[in-house]
Amino acid sequence: MVQQLPPDYSNWTKDDLIKRIQSLESCLIPSDTKYNVASEDLTQSNGSVQKSSLSPSAESSTNLPPATSSPSIIASSSTSNESPKAPKQKKKKEMDFSKFTTRKVAIRFAYLGWNYNGLAIQATPDVPTVELEILKAFQRTRIVPSLDTADCDFSRCGRTDKGVSAMRQVISLRVRSVLSVEEQQDPANDSRELDYLRMLNSHLPNDIIAYEICLRPPPGFDARFSCTYRHYRYYFYPRPDLNIDRMQEAAKLFLGKHDFRNFCKVDASKQITNFEREMIQSSIERDVNNHENAYYFNLRGTAFLWHQVRSMMAVLFLVGQGLEAPSIVSDLLDITKMPRRPVYEMAADYPLVLYDCGFPNNMEWVSLKSQESLENLYNSAFNLKHEYWMKSCMAETLRDIVHTDAFGPAISEYRQQKKTRVNTGQGYGKPITNYRPVHKRELLETPEVVNARWREKKKKQT
């Protein structure tokens, strides 16, 4: 009969302990082993091996193995307390887009542009733009292969600048599909197609919302060149010094085809020589859905120049304040009378919104597939409104506190001076000492001169 070893190992020699450990380790099996040797039991302390903490079932009757030294046991015991290395993250498998069919779609979406550097994606990826967010969302969901717009035949309807918002903006692009080309043409298969809107919205920030898609645009459709009109609104508050009737009179003078070179900023890199644009609608309207009694400049045209709407609005503000006559609009549109643009400040960017874009009537727009997705979409829009409403309440409280606590005699006397403030859509406006009429101001260079200088500069660089 094999003699059992006593459970107390305090009198064992170092060699006996090592042999005992070797014997136990040779019997270990994964997870359901009877021997549970804690890692700290194998550590060295002052040249001796510490006592092993064995579970009760570890007290088995085994003979000691032959007396042999095992450097590997001691070496392994010295590192047993080290933290295990974190598992390496598996590299995300690249998708081979050549194995999938694609389809051309048009997407209608809205965004608040105040937090973005415009709509169009920039050359530097660290510049926040609306398109960058959309392409990143599509890339994460593997709908497009990359952030390069050339890889997905990308086109935008109306390019908005920094701070400008849009309500019915449209883009067209080619996306991955799970249907064959033949199946894509049958609306009965739409329920089997990828839920593009849900996938897109799940990765977009809350101030960008995609809400409609056209799965079968007309042949040759392009969001930019298929657009029949662009509809802008510029919102403003009717301050007491604004004469709405005078602004309405001036706004009507924009109707029809005109040369708008005096109502834009010349971009020499585009080498534009034709500044004629047609305005289909131009009026001042009251926003009946706004309890603050807001108004907006309602403008619809076939195409627009860079900063055209903000320049037009700046002149309308001057007319509304009585600083210019409504006829100043006609003068600025007459390039024989004013061939060079006078210097004047543009209206602010954030009250401007691309409200709508016109497209052929045969386009079938559909929204999200499920009722749950529609509910989530509405909740997202409601939460966004609530956030800005709350911020507006706080801003109003701040204004009232300043008015109550800091509005002393000095401020009262200063305001009684009644300095002229040029309205630029930013509240009280820019204070000036003496107003200088537009037709007496410094003139900018003609577009021809600006374009020629740019060409000469490019020629020297090559």
Short mmCIF file of N, CA and C in Angstrom, two decimals, residues 56 74 83 85 192 197 203 208 371 388 427:
data_model
loop_
_atom_site.label_atom_id
_atom_site.label_comp_id
_atom_site.label_asym_id
_atom_site.label_seq_id
_atom_site.Cartn_x
_atom_site.Cartn_y
_atom_site.Cartn_z
N PRO A 56 -8.66 20.41 -1.50
CA PRO A 56 -8.71 19.17 -0.71
C PRO A 56 -8.51 17.94 -1.55
N ILE A 74 11.15 26.36 -12.19
CA ILE A 74 11.50 27.58 -11.44
C ILE A 74 11.39 28.80 -12.34
N SER A 83 0.76 39.78 -15.80
CA SER A 83 -0.57 39.87 -16.39
C SER A 83 -0.56 39.24 -17.77
N LYS A 85 -1.13 38.72 -21.65
CA LYS A 85 -1.18 39.68 -22.74
C LYS A 85 -2.59 39.75 -23.31
N ARG A 192 -36.48 43.40 -50.01
CA ARG A 192 -35.31 42.54 -49.85
C ARG A 192 -34.00 43.31 -49.95
N LEU A 197 -31.44 53.81 -45.67
CA LEU A 197 -31.70 54.95 -44.79
C LEU A 197 -31.45 54.60 -43.33
N HIS A 203 -25.49 55.85 -38.13
CA HIS A 203 -24.10 56.29 -37.97
C HIS A 203 -23.92 57.79 -38.20
N ILE A 208 -27.84 65.68 -38.73
CA ILE A 208 -27.94 65.26 -40.14
C ILE A 208 -28.92 64.09 -40.20
N GLN A 371 -42.05 50.95 -39.31
CA GLN A 371 -42.67 51.97 -38.47
C GLN A 371 -41.74 52.36 -37.33
N TYR A 388 -32.23 72.65 -29.00
CA TYR A 388 -32.02 74.06 -29.37
C TYR A 388 -33.05 74.97 -28.70
N GLY A 427 -28.64 89.96 -35.26
CA GLY A 427 -29.13 90.60 -34.05
C GLY A 427 -29.14 92.11 -34.16
#
